[in-house]
Coordinates of C-alpha atoms in Angstrom, one line a residue:
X1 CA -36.6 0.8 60.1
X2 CA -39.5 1.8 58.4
X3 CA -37.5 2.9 55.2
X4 CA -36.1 -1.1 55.2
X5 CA -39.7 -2.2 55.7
X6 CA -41.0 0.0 52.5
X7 CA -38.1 -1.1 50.3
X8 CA -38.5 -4.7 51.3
X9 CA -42.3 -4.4 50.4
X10 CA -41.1 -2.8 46.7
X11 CA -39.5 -5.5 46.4
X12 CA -42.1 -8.4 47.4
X13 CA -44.4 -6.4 44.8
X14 CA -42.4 -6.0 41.7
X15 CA -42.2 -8.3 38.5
X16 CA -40.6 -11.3 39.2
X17 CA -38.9 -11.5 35.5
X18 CA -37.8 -7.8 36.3
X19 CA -36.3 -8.8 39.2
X20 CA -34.2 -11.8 37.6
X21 CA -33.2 -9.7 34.7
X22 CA -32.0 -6.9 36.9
X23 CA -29.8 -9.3 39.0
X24 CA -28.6 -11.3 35.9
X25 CA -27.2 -7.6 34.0
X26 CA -25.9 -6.9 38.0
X27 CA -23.9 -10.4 37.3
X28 CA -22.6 -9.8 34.1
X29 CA -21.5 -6.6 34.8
X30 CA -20.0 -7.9 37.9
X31 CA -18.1 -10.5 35.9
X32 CA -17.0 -8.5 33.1
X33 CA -15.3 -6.0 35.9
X34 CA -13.8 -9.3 37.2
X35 CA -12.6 -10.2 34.1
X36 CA -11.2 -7.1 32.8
X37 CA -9.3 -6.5 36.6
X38 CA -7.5 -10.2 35.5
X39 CA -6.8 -8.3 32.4
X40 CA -5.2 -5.6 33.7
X41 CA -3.3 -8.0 36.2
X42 CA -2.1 -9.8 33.6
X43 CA -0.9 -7.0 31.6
X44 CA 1.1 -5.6 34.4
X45 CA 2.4 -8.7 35.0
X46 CA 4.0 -9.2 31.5
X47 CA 4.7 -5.1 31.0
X48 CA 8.1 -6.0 33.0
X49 CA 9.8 -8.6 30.3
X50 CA 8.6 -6.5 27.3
X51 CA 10.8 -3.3 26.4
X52 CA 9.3 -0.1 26.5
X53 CA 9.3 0.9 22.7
X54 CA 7.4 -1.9 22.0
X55 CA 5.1 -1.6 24.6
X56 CA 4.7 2.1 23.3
X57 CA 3.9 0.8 20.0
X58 CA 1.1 -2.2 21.0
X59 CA -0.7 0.7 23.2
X60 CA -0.4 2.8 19.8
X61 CA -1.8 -0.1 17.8
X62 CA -4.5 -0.4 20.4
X63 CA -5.6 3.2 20.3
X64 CA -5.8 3.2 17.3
X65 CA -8.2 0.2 16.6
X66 CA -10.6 1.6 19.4
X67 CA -10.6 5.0 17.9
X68 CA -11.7 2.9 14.5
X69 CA -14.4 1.0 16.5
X70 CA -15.7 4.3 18.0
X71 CA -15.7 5.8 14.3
X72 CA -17.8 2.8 13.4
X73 CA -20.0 2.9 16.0
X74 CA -20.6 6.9 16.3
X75 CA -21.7 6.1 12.1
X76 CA -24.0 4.0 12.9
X77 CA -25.7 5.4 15.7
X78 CA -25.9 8.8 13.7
X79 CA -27.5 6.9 10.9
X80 CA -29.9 5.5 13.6
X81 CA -30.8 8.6 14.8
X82 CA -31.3 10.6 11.6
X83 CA -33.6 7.6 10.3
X84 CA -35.8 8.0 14.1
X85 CA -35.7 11.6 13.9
X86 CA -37.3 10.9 10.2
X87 CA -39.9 9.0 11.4
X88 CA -40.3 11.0 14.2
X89 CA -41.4 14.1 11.7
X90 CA -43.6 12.0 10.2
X91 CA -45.6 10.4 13.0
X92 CA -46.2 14.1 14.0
X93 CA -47.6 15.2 10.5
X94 CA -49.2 12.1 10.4
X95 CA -51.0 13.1 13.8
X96 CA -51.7 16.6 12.6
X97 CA -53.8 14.8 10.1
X98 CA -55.8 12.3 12.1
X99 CA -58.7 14.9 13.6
X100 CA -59.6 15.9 9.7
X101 CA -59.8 12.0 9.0
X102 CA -62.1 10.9 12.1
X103 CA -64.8 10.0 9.3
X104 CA -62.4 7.4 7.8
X105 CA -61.7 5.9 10.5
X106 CA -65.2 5.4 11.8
X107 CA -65.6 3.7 8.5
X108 CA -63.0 1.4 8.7
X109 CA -64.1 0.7 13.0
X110 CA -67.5 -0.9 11.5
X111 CA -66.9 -3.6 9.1
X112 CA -69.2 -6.4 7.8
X113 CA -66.4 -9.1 9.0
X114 CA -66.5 -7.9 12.9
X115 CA -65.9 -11.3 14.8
X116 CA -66.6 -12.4 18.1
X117 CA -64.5 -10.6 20.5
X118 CA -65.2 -7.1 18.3
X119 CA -62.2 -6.7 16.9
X120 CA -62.7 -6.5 12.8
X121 CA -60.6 -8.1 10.2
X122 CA -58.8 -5.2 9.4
X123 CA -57.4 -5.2 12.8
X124 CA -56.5 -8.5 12.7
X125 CA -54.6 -8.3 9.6
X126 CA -52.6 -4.7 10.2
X127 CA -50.1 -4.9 12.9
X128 CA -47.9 -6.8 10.6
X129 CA -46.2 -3.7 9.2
X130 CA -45.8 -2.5 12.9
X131 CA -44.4 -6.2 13.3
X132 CA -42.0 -5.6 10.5
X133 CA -40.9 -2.1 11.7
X134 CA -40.1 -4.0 15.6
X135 CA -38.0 -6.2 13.8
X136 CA -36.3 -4.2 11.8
X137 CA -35.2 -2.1 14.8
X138 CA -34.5 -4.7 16.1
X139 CA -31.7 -5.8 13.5
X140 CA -30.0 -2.7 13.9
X141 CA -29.7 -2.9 17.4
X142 CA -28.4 -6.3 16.5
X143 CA -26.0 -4.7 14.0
X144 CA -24.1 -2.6 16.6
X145 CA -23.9 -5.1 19.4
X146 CA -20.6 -6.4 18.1
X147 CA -19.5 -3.3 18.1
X148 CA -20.3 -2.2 21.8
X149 CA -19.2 -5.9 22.9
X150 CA -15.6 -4.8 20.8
X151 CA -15.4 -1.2 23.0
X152 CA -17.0 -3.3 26.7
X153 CA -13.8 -5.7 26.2
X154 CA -11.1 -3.1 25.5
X155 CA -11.8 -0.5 27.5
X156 CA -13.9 -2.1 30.8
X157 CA -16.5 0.1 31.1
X158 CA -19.4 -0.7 33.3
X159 CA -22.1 1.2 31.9
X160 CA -21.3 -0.2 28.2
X161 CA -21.1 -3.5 29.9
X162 CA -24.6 -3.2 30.9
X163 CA -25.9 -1.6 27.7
X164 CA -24.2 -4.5 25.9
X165 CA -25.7 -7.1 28.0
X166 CA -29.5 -6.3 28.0
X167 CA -31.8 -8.7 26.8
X168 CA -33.1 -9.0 23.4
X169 CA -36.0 -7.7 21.7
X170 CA -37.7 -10.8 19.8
X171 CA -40.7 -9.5 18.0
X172 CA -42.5 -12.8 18.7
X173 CA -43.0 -12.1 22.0
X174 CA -45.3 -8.7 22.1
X175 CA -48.4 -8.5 23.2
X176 CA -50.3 -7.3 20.2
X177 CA -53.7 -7.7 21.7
X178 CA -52.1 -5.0 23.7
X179 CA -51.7 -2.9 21.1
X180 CA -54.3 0.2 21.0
X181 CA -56.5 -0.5 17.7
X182 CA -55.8 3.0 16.8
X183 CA -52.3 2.7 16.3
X184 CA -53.0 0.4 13.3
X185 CA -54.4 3.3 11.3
X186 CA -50.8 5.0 11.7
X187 CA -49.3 3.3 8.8
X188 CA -51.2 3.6 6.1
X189 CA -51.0 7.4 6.3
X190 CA -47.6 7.7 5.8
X191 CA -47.5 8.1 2.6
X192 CA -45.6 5.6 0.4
X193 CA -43.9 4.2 3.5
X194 CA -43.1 0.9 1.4
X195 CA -42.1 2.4 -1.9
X196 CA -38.8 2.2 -3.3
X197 CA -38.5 5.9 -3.2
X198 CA -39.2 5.7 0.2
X199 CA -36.9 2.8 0.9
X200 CA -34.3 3.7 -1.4
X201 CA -34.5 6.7 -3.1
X202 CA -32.8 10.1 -3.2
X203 CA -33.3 11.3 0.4
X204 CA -31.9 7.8 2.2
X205 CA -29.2 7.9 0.1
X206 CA -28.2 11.5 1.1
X207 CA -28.2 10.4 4.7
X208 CA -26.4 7.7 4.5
X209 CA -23.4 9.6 2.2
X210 CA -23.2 12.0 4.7
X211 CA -22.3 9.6 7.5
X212 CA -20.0 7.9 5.3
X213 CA -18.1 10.6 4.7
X214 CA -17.9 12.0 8.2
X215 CA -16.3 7.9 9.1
X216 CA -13.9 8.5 6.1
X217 CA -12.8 11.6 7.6
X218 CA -12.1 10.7 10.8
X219 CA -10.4 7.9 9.4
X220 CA -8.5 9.6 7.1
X221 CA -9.3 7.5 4.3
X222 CA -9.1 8.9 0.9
X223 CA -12.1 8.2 -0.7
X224 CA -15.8 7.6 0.8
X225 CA -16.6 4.3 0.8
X226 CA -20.5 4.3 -0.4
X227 CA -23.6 1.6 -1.4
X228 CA -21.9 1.6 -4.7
X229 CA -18.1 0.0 -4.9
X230 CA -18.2 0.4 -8.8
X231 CA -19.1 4.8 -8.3
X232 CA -16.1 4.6 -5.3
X233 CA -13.9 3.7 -8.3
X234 CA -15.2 6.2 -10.7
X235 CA -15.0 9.6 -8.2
X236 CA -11.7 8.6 -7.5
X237 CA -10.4 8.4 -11.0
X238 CA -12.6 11.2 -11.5
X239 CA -10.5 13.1 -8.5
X240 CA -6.9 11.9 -9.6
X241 CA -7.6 12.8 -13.4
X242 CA -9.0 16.5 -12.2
X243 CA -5.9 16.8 -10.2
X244 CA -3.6 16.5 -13.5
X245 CA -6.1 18.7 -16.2
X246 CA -4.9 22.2 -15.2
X247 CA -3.3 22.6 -18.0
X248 CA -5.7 21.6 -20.6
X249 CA -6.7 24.7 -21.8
X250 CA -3.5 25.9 -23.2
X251 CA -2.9 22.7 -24.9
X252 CA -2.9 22.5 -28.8
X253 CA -5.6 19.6 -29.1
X254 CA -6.1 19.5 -25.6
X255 CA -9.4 17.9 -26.0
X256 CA -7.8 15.0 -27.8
X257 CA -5.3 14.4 -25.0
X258 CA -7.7 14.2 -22.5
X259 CA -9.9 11.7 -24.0
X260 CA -6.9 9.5 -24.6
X261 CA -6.1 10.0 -21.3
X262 CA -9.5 8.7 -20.3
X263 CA -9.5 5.8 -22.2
X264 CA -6.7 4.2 -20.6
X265 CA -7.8 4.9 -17.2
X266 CA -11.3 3.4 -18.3
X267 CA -9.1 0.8 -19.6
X268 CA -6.9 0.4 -16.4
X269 CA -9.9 0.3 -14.2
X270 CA -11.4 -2.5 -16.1
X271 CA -8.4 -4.8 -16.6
X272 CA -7.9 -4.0 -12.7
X273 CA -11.1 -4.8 -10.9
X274 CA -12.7 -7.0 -13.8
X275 CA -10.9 -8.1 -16.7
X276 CA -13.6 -10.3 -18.0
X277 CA -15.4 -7.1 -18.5
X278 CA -12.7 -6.0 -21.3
X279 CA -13.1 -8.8 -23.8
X280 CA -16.7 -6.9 -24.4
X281 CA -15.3 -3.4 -24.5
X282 CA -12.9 -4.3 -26.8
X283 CA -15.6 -6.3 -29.1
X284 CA -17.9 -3.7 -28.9
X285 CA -16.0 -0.6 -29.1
X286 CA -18.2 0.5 -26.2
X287 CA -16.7 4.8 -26.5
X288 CA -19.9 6.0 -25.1
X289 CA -18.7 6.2 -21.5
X290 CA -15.2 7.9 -22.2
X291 CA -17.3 10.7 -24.5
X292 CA -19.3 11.1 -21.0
X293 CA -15.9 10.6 -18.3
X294 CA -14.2 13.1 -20.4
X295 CA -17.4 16.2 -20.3
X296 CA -17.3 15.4 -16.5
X297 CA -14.0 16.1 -16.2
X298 CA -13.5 19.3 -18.7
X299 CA -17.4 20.2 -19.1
X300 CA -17.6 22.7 -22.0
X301 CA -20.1 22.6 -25.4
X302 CA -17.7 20.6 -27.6
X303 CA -17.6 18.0 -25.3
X304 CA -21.2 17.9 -24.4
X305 CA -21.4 17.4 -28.1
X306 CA -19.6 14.6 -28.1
X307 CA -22.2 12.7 -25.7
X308 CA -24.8 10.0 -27.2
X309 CA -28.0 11.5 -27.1
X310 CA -28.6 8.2 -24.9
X311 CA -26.3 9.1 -22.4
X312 CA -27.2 13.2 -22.6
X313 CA -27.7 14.0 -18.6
X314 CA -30.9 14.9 -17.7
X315 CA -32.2 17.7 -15.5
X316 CA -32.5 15.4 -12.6
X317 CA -29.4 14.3 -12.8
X318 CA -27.9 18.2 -12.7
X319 CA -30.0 18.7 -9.8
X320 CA -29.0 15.8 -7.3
X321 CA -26.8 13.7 -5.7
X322 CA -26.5 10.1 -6.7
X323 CA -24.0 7.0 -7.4
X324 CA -21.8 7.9 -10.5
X325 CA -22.3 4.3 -11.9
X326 CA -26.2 5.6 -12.7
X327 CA -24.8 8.2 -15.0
X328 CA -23.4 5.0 -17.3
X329 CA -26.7 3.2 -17.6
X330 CA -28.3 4.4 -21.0
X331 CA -31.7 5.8 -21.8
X332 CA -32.9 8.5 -19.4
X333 CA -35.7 7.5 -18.2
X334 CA -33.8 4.3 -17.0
X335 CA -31.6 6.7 -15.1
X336 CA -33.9 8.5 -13.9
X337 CA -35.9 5.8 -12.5
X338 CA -32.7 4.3 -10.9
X339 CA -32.0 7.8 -9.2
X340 CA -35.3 8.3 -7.8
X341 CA -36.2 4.2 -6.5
X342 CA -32.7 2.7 -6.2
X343 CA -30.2 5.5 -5.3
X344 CA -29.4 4.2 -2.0
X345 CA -29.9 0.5 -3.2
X346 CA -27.0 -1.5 -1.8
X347 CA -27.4 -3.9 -4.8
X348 CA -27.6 -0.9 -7.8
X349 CA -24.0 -1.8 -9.2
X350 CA -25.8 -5.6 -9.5
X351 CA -28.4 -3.6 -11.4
X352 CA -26.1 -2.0 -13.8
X353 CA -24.8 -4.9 -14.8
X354 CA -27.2 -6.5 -15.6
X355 CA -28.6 -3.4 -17.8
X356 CA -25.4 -4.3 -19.3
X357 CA -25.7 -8.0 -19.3
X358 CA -29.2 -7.5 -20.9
X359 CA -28.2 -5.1 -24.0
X360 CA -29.9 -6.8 -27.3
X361 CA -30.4 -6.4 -30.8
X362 CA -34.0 -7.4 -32.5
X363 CA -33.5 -9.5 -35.9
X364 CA -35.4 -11.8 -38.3
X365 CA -34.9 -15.0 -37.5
X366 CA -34.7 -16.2 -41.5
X367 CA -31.3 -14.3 -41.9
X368 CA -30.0 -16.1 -39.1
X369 CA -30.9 -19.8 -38.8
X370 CA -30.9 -21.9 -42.0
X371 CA -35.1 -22.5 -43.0
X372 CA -35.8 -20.5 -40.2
X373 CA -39.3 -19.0 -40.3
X374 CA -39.4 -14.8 -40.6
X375 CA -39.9 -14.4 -36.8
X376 CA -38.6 -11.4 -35.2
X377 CA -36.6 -12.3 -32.5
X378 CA -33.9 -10.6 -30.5
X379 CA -30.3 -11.6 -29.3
X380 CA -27.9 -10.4 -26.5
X381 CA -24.9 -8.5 -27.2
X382 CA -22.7 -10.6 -25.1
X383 CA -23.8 -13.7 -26.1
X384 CA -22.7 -13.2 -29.1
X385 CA -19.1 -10.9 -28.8
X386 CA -18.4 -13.6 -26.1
X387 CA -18.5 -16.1 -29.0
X388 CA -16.6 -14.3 -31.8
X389 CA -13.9 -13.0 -29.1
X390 CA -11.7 -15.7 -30.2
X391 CA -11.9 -14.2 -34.0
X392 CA -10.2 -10.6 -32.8
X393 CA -10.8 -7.8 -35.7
X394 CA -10.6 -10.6 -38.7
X395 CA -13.5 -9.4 -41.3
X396 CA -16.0 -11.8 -42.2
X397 CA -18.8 -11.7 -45.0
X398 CA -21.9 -12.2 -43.6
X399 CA -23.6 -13.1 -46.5
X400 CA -21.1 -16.3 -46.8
X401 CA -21.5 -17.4 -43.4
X402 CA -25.2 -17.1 -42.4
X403 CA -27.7 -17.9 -42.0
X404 CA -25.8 -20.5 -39.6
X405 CA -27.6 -24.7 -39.9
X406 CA -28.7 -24.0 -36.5
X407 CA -29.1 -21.8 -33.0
X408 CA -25.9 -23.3 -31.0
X409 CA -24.2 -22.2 -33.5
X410 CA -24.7 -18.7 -33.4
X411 CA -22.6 -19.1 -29.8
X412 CA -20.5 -22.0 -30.5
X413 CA -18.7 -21.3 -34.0
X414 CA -16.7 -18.0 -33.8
X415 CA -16.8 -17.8 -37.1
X416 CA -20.8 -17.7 -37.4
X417 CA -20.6 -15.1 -34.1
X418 CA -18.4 -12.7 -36.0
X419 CA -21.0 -12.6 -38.8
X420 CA -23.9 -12.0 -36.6
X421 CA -22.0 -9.4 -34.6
X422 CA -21.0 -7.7 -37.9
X423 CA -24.7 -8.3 -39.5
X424 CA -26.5 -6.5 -36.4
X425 CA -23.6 -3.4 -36.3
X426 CA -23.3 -4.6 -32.8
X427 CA -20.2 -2.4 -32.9
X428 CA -22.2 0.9 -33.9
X429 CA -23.1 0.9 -29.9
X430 CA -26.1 1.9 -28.1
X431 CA -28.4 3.2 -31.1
X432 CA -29.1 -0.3 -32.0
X433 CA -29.5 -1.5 -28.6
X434 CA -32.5 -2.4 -26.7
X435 CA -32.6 -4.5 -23.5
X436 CA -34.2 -7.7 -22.6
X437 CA -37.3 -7.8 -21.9
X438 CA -37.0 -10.1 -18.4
X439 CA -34.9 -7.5 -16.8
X440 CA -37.9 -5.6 -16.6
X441 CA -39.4 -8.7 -15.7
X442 CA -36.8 -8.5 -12.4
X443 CA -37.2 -4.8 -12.1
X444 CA -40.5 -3.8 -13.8
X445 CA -40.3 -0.7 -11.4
X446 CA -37.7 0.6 -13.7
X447 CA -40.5 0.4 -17.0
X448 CA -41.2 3.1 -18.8
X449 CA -44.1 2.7 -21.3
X450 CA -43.7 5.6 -22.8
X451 CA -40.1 4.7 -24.0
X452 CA -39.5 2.1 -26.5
X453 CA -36.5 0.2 -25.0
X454 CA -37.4 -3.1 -24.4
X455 CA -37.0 -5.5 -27.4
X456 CA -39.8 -7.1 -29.3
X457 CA -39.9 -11.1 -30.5
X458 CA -38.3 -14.5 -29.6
X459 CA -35.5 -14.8 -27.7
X460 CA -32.4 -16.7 -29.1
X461 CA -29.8 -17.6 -26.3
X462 CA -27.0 -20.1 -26.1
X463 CA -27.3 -23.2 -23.5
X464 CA -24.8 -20.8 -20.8
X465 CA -24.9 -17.3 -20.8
X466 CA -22.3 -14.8 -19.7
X467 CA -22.9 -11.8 -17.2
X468 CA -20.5 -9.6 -16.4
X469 CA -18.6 -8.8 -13.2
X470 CA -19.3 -6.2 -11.0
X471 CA -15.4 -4.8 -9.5
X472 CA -14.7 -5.3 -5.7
X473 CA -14.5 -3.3 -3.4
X474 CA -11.6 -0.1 -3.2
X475 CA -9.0 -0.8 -1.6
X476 CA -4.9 0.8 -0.3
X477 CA -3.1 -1.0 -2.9
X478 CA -5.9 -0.2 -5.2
X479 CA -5.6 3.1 -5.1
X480 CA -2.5 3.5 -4.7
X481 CA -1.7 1.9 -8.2
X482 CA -4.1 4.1 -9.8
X483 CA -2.3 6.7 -8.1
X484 CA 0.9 5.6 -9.6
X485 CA -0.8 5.0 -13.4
X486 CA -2.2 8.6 -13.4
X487 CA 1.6 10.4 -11.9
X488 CA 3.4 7.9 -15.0
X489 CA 0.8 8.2 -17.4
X490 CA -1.4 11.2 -17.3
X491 CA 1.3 13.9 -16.5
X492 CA 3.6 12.7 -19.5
X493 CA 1.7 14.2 -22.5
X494 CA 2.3 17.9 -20.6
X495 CA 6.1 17.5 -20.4
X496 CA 6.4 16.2 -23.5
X497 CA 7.4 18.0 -27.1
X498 CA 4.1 18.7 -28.8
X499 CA 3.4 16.0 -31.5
X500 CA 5.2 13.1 -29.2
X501 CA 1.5 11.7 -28.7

């Protein structure tokens, strides 16, 4: 009796909210045991008129998409708890620190802007990034809800039932006058916390491949899917065309072979996952990347040789692990800024192309536009191939043709394109290159002063400009036909009588 007396006083004294949230989750739960009893009823119930082979194979087809919904959710939850464990580490560090640092903040405690109720502006105006990381927290639990709400249907548990129905976390509802004032000097000790190295760089990225690859594994995929669709393309080419190279070195010419064997599986992978993209490969006789694909896939000094000195990897690139579609930007301090602060960037095969998208020429405006003024200005590469495409490889004199009676057309007469492309050696590739100078207005993390890449002058641009495609995402029947290409194509030149090529 008196053990019903101190439980019903327990009760009388707890929360009110806690009390109605604990005996909604006891409903839901209830009902979802309800529900998945019916469930089970019902299946029963039909088992009887279905024959057993097929009733094999929809329990087969079932098992299976659980086991792919636990893969997914194991992925994320390890990706959850590397990135707390991270943080973890550097909270502590962080709180190693904070004795040696009293002095500072003292400083900051006393301020000339102290209000009212004693709290100064500086603690008014920090819990924002503790705001931020809530919410962002937040999201992810958010993320794997429909996951655990996909297992709590199939499989009836109650325990996910419950983890699945707990109520949100909304960030606008904290107490943050509850918040000690000494938490807010947490964040800006950790050192570049908001950077995009921090964010994005080298050390996120290596986390998040090795989950990746640990889902494609237990899925027995092929390839690991990463941030990067246009690098998933690449290492698998890369993979198939090592597979087929064996016997390279006993080839006469073998180095010739392989680089024609690169180029069409360049080509194919183009016309494949954006054909748009080949109209300017084709205008610009853009080799650059095949001299590169072909050293990464038989690495020796002739090859190396080969190279552009703009696409010559640099140490960093040796030393680290990164999306293959970095090592086809040009200019090495561009890559190496994209290694370090976009690496892990969800949108870097969007920055690629438009590095790409923003490759110019400089030029004086006089030769160009008819009583144009001497003005150095600077035009994009694929403006203007995109204009002449129509003229294929017919020679023009550019002296007869330019300069043009006005801008539009530059763009608009292919005839006037193909003597601007073949004025600015627009086909002699990245040596007379320079980019745009509002990309680095989009990413002026990626500027380097010290390297003379962006262009100088006025721009000249038509009315609509073109940007190229970036490829979708790999797919089975994807793969499978560059499986296919690389058994027809890339295996023929061995079995064949020397001098058949």
């Amino acid at each position: 009796m008196i053990r019903v007396d101190h439980e019903n006083n327990k009760r009388a004294g707890e929360d009110p909210d806690k009390r109605r949230t604990r005996n909604r989750l006891s409903q839901q739960a209830y009902r979802r045991r309800q529900s998945e009893k019916v469930r089970e009823l019902q299946k029963c119930a039909e088992a009887g008129n279905i024959p057993q082979s097929e009733a094999f194979e929809k329990l087969r087809s079932e098992n299976h998409y659980l086991r792919k919904s636990l893969v997914e959710v194991q992925s994320k939850l390890t990706r959850l708890t590397q990135t707390v464990q991270a943080l973890a580490g550097l909270v502590s560090d962080v709180l190693d620190e904070c004795p040696a640092e009293g002095s500072k903040h003292k400083d900051a405690e006393v301020g000339p802007f102290e209000g009212s109720n004693g709290i100064t502006q500086a603690h008014v105006s920090e819990p924002e990034p503790l705001r931020s990381a809530l919410c962002s927290v937040s999201a992810v639990d958010d993320h794997l809800l429909p996951s655990l709400e996909l297992l709590t249907t199939a499989s009836g548990s109650s325990e996910l039932s419950q983890v699945y129905a707990r109520p949100g976390t909304s960030c606008d509802g904290l107490d943050w006058q509850g918040i000690p004032d000494n938490i807010s000097y947490l964040f800006p000790q950790i050192p570049n916390i908001w950077s995009h190295e921090y964010q994005m760089g080298l050390q996120p990225y290596a986390r998040a491949l090795s989950g990746s690859e640990c889902s494609s594994l237990m899925l027995s995929k092929p390839w690991t899917e990463t941030n990067s669709p246009f690098s998933d393309h690449i290492s698998v080419l890369h993979h198939l065309m090592r597979t087929s190279i064996g016997q390279i070195g006993s080839q006469s010419k073998g180095h010739e072979m392989l680089y024609r064997q690169v180029l069409a599986v360049l080509a194919l992978f183009n016309s494949l996952t954006r054909p748009a993209a080949m109209a300017w490969y084709a205008k610009t006789r853009f080799y650059h990347i095949v001299d590169l694909t072909a050293w990464q896939l038989y690495p020796c000094p002739e090859m190396l040789n080969r190279i552009h000195k703009q696409y010559q990897p640099t140490m960093l690139q040796l030393q680290h692990q990164y999306p293959g579609i970095i090592d086809w930007a040009p200019f090495p301090s561009l890559r190496n800024r994209l290694i370090c602060l976009h690496a892990a960037n969800p949108q870097i095969d969007q920055i690629f192309v438009d590095i790409v998208s923003s490759y110019v020429v400089e030029a004086c405006m006089a030769d160009l536009v008819l009583d144009a003024p001497t003005t150095m200005v600077y035009v994009r590469v694929i403006d203007v191939a995109m204009g002449a495409a129509g003229m294929g490889n017919k020679d023009v004199d550019p002296s007869a043709v330019l300069p043009a009676p006005d801008v539009a057309s530059l763009f608009s007469v292919a005839e006037c394109a193909q003597a601007v492309f073949k004025l600015l050696n627009m086909d002699h590739g990245v040596s007379q290159y320079k980019l745009d100078p509002s990309f680095f207005g989009t990413y002026p993390e990626l500027f380097d002063p010290e390297n003379d890449i962006a262009a100088q002058g006025v721009p000249i641009r038509p009315n609509n400009q073109t940007r190229l495609p970036c490829p979708s995402r790999l797919d089975d029947l994807t793969f499978q036909t560059y499986r296919s290409f690389m058994e027809f194509h890339t295996l023929a030149p061995f079995q064949s009588a020397p001098g058949s090529i």
